PDB file of C-alpha atoms in Angstrom:
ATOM      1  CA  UNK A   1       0.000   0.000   0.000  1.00 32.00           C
ATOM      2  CA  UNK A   2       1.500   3.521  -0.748  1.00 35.00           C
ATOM      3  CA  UNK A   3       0.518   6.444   1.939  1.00 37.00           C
ATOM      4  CA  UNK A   4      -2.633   4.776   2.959  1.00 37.00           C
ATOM      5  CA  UNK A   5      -4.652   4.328  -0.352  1.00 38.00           C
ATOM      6  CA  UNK A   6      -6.057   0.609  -1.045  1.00 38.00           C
ATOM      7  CA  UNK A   7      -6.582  -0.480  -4.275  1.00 41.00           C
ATOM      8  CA  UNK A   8      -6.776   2.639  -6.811  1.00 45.00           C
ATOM      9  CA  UNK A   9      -3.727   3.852  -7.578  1.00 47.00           C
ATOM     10  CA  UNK A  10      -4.049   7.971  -8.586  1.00 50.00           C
ATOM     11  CA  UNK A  11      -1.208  10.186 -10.041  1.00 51.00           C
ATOM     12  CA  UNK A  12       1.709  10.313  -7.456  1.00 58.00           C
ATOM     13  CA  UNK A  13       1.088  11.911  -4.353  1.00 74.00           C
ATOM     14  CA  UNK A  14       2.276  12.623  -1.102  1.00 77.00           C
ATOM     15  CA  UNK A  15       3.204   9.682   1.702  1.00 77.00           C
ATOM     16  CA  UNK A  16       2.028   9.410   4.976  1.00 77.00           C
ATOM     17  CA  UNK A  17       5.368   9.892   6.484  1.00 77.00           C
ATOM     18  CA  UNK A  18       6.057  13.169   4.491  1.00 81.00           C
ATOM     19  CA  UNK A  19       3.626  14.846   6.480  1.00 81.00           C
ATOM     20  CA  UNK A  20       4.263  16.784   9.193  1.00 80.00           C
ATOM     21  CA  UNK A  21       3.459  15.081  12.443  1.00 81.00           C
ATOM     22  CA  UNK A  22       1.282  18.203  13.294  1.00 84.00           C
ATOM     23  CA  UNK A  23      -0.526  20.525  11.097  1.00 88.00           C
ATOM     24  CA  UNK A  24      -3.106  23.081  10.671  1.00 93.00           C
ATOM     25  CA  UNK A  25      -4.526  22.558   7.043  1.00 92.00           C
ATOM     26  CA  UNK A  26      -7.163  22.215   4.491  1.00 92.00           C
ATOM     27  CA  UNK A  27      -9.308  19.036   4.294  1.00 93.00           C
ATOM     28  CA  UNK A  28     -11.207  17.916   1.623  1.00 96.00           C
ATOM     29  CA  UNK A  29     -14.047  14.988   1.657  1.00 97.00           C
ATOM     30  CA  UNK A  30     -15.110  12.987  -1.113  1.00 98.00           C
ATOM     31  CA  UNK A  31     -18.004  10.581  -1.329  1.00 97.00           C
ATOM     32  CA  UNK A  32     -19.807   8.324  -4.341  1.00 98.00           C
ATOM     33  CA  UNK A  33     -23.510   9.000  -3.986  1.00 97.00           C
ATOM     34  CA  UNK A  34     -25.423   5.494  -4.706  1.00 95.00           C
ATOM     35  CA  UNK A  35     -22.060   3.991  -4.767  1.00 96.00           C
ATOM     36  CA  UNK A  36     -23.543   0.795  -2.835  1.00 94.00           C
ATOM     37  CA  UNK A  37     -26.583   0.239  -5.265  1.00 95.00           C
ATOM     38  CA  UNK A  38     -27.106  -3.055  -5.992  1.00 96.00           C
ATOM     39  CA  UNK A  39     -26.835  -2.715 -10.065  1.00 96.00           C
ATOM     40  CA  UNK A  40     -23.452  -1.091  -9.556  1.00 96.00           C
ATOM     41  CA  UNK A  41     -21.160  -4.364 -10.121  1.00 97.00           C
ATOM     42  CA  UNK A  42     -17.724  -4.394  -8.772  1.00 97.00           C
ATOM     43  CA  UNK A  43     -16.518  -3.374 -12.307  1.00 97.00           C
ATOM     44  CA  UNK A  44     -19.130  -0.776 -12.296  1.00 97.00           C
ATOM     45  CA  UNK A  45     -17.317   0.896  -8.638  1.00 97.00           C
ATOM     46  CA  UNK A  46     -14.026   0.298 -10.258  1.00 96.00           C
ATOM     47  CA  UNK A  47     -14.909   2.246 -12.935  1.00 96.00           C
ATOM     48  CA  UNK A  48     -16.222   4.692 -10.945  1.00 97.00           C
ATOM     49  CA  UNK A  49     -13.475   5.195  -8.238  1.00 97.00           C
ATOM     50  CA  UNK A  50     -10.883   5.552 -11.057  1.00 96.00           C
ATOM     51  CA  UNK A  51     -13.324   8.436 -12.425  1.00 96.00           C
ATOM     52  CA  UNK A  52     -13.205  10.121  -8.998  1.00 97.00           C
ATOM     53  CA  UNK A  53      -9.544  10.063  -8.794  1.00 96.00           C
ATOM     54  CA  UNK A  54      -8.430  11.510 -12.108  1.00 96.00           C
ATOM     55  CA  UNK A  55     -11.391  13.951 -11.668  1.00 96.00           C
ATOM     56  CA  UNK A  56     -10.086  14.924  -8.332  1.00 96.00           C
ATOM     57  CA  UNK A  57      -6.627  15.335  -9.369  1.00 96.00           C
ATOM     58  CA  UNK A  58      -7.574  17.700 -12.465  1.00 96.00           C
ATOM     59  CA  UNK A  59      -9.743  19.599 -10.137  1.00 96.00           C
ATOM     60  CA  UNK A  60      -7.125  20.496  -8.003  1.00 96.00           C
ATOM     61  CA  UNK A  61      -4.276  20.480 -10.457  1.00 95.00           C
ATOM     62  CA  UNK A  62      -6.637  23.875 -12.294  1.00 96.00           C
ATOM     63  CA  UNK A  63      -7.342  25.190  -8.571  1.00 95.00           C
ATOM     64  CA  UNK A  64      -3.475  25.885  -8.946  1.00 94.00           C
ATOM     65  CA  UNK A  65      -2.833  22.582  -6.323  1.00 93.00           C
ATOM     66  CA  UNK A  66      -0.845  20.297  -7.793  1.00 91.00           C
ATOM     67  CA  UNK A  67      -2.079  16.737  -6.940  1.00 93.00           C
ATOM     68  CA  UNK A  68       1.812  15.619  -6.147  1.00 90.00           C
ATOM     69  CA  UNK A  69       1.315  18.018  -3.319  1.00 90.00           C
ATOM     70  CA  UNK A  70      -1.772  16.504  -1.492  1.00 93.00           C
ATOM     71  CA  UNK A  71      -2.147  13.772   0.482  1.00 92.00           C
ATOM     72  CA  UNK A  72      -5.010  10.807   0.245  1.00 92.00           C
ATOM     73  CA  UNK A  73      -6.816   8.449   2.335  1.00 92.00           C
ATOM     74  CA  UNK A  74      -9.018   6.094   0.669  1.00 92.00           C
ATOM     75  CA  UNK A  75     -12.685   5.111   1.990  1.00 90.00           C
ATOM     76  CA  UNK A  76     -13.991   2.955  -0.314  1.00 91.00           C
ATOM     77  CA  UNK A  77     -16.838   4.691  -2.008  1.00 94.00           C
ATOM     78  CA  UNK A  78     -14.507   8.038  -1.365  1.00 96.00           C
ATOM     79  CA  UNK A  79     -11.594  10.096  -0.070  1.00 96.00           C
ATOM     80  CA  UNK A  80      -9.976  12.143   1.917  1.00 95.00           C
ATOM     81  CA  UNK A  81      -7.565  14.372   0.454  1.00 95.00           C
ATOM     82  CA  UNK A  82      -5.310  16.900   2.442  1.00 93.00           C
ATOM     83  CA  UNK A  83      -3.341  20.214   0.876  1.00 92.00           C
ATOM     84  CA  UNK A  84      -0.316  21.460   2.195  1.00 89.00           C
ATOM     85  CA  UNK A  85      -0.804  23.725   4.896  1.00 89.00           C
ATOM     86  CA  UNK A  86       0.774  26.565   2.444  1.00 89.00           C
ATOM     87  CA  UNK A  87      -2.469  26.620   0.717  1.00 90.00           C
ATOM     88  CA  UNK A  88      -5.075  28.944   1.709  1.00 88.00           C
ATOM     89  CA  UNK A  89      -8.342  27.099   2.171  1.00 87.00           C
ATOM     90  CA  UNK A  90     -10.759  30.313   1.225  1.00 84.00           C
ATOM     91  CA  UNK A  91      -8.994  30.568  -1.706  1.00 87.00           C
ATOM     92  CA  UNK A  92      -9.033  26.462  -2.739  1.00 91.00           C
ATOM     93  CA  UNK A  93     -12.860  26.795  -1.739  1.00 91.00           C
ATOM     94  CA  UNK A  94     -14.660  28.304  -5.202  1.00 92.00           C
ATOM     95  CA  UNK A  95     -12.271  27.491  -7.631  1.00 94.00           C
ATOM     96  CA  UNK A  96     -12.332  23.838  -6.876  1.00 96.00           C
ATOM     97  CA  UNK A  97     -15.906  23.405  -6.848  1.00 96.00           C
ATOM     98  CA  UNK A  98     -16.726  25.290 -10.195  1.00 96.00           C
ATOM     99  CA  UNK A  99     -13.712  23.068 -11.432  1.00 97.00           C
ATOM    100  CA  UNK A 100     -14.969  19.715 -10.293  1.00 97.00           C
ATOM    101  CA  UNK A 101     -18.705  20.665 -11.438  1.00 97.00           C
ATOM    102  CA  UNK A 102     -17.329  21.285 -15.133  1.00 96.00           C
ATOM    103  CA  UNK A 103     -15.099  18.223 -15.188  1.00 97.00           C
ATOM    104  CA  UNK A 104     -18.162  15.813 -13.759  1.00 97.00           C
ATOM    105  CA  UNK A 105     -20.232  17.495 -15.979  1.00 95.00           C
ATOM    106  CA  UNK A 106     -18.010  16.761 -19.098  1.00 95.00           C
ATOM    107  CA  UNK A 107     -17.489  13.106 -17.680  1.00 95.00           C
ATOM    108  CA  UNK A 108     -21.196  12.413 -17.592  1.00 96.00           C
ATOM    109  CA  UNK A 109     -22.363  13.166 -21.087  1.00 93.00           C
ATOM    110  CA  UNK A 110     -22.307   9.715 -21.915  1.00 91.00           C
ATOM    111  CA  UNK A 111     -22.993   7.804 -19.161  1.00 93.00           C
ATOM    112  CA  UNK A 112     -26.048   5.531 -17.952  1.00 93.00           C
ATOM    113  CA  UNK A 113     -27.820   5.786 -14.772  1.00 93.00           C
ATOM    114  CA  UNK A 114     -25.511   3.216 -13.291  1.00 96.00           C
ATOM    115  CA  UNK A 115     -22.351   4.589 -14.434  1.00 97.00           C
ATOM    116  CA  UNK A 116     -22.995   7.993 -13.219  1.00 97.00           C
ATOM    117  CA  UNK A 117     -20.490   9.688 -10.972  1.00 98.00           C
ATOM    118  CA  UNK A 118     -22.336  12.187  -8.827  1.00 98.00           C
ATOM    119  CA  UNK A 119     -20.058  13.793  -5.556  1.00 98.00           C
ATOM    120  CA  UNK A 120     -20.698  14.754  -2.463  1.00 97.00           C
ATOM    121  CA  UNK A 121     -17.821  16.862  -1.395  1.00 98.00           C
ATOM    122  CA  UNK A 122     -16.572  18.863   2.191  1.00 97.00           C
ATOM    123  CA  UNK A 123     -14.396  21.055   2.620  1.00 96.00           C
ATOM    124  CA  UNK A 124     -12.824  22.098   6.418  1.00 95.00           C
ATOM    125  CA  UNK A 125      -9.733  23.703   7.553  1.00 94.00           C
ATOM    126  CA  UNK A 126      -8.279  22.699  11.245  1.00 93.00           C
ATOM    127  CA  UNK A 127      -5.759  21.247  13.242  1.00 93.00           C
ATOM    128  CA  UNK A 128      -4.653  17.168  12.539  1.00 90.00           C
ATOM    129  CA  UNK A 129      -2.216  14.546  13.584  1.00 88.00           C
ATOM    130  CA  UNK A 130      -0.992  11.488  12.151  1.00 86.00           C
ATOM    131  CA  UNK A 131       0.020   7.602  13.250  1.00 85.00           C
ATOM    132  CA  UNK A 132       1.142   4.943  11.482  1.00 83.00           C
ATOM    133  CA  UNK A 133      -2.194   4.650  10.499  1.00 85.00           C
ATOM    134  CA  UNK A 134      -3.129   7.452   8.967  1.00 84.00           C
ATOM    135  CA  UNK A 135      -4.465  10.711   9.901  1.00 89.00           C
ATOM    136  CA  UNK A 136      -6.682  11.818  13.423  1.00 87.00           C
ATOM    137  CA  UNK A 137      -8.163  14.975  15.197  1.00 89.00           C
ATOM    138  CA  UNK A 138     -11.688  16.544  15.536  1.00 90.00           C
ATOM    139  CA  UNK A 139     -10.865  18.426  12.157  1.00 92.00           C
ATOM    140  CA  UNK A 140     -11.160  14.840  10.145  1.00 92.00           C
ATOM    141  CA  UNK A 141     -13.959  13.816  12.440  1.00 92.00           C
ATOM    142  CA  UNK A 142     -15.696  17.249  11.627  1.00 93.00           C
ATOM    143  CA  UNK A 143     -15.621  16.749   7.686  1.00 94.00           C
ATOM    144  CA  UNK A 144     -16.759  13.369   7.502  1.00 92.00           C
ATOM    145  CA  UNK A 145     -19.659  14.156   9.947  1.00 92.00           C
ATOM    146  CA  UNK A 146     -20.756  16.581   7.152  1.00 94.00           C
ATOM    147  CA  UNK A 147     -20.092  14.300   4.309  1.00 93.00           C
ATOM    148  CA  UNK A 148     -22.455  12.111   6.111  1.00 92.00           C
ATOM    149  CA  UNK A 149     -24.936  15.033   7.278  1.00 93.00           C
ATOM    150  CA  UNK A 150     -28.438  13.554   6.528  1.00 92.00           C
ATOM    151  CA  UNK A 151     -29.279  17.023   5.390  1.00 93.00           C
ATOM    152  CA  UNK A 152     -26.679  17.094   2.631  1.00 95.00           C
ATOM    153  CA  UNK A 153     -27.637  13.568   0.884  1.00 95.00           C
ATOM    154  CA  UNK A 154     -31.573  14.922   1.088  1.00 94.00           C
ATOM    155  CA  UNK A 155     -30.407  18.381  -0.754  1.00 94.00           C
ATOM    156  CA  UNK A 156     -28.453  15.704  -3.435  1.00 94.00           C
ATOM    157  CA  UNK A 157     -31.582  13.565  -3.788  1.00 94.00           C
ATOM    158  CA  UNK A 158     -33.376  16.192  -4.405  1.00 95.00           C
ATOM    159  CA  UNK A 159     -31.439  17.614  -7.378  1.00 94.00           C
ATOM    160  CA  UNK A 160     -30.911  14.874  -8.968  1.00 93.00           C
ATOM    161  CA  UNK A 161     -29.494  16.649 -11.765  1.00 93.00           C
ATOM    162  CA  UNK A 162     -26.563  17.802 -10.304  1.00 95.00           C
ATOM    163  CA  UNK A 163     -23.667  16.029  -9.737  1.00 97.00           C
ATOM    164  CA  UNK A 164     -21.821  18.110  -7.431  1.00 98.00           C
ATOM    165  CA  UNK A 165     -22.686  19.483  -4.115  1.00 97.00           C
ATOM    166  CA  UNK A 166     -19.846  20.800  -1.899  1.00 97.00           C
ATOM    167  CA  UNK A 167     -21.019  21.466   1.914  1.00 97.00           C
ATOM    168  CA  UNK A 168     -18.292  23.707   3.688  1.00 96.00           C
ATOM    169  CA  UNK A 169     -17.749  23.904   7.642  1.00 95.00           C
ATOM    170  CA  UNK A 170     -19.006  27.211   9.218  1.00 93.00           C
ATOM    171  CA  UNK A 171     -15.302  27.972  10.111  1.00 93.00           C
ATOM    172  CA  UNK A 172     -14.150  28.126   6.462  1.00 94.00           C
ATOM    173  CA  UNK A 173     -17.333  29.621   5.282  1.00 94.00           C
ATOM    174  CA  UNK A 174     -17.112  32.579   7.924  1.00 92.00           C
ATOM    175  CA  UNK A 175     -12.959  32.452   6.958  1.00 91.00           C
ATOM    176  CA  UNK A 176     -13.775  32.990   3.014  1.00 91.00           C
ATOM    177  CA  UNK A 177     -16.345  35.668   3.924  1.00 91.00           C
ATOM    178  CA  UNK A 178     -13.981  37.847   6.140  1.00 90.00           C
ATOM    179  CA  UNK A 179     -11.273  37.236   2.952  1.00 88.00           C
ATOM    180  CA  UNK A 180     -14.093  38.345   0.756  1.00 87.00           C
ATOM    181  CA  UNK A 181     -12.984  35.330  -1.874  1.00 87.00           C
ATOM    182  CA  UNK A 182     -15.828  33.722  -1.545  1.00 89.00           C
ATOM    183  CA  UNK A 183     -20.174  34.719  -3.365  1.00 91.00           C
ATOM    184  CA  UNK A 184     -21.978  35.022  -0.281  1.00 91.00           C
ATOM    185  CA  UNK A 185     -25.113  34.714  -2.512  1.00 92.00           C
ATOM    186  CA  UNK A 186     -23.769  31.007  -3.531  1.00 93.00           C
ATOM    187  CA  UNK A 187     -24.396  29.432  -0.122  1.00 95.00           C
ATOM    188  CA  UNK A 188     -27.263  28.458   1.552  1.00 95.00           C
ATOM    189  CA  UNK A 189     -27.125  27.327   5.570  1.00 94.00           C
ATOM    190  CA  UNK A 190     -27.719  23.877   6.283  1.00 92.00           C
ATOM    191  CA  UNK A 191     -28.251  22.348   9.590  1.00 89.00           C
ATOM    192  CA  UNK A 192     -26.154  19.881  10.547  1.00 86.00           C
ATOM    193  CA  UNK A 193     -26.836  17.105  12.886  1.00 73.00           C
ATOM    194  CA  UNK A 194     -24.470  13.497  12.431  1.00 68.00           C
ATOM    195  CA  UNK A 195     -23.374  11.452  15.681  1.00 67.00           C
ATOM    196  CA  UNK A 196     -21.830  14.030  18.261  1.00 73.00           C
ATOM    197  CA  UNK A 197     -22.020  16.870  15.702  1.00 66.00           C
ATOM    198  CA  UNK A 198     -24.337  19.654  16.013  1.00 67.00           C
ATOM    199  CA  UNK A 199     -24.380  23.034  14.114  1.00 82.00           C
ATOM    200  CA  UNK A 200     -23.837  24.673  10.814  1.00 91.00           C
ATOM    201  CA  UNK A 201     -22.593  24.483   7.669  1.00 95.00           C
ATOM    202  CA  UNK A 202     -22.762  25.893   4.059  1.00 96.00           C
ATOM    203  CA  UNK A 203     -23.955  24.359   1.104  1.00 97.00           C
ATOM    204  CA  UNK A 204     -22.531  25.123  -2.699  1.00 96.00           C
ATOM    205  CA  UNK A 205     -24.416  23.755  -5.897  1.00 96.00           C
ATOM    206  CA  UNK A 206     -23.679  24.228  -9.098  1.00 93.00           C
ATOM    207  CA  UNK A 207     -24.774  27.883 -10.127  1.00 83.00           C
ATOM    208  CA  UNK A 208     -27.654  26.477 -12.585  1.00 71.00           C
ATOM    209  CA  UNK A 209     -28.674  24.457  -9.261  1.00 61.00           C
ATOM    210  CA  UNK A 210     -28.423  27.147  -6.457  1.00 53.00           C
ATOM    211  CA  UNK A 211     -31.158  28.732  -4.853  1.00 50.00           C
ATOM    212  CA  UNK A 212     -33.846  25.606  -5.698  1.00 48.00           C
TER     213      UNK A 212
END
């Protein structure tokens, strides 16, 4: 295994032990909506997690974030991917999105129901640590509670046209406001409530999508 992914191998990245064993930095959270439906046949995930990956990488790679520079943990039916803590998280926060919408967009043209990539995607900035394992803190705990928000997979269902929707913590929201890099008018609040977590967050559609 190389720096904690299993079984899809994405452009070269950064290892596990190139981290820093302490950092304050930008967290990204990626997740395969319907990625356990029954028609989707191992090939059909395969197929699906490659997608993710090379989508992911361009995404960040035209957000001026090279991919060689990030770190990943896979989940499965997602990811977790981490920038260097010289990138400023406002500034990640818009361009990725509008990146990823466009590339998934692109990628879909063709495809069936089944073979359909559609993302849910977090974004959070905070403190983390790492073990041989991987990565911990309340910062990684904190995104994947809002990847998992109930709230945030009703919005999805409900557009089911879209195939992005980004949901970003109240402390980067409230960071990329006070920058003024971020379209207030973009955002709608969403309550969160997953497990222990309780509170706030932001969520981004596509523009054609916003404001249903």
């Amino acid at each position: 295994m190389n720096g904690g992914r299993l079984g899809v191998s994405p452009p070269s990245s950064l290892l596990l032990d190139e981290l820093p064993p302490h950092m304050h930095t930008t967290f990204v959270g990626l997740d395969i909506c319907g990625f356990g439906d029954p028609r989707r046949t191992a090939d059909v995930q395969r197929l699906l997690r490659a997608t993710m990956y090379d989508l992911a990488a361009e995404a960040f790679r035209m957000s001026g974030v090279p991919w060689a520079e990030t770190y990943q943990e896979d989940r499965g039916d997602g990811a977790l991917i981490v920038t260097s803590p010289a990138v400023q998280a406002a500034e990640l926060l818009e361009p990725l999105a509008h990146h990823a919408a466009v590339l998934l967009r692109r990628s879909n043209r063709l495809a069936g129901e089944v073979t359909r990539l559609r993302l849910r995607m977090a974004m959070h900035v905070g403190d983390v640590q790492r073990d041989e394992h991987g990565l911990i803190g309340r910062a990684v705990i904190h995104l994947h509670r809002l990847l998992e928000a109930e709230a945030f997979k009703r919005v999805l269902a409900a557009t089911p046209d879209a195939d992005l929707g980004m949901l970003v913590s109240d402390e980067l929201y409230r960071s990329g406001l006070e920058s003024g890099v971020i379209d207030e008018d973009a955002y709608a609040s969403l309550r969160v409530l997953c497990k222990e977590t309780r509170g706030k967050a932001y969520l981004w559609l596509p523009p054609r999508f916003a404001g249903r």
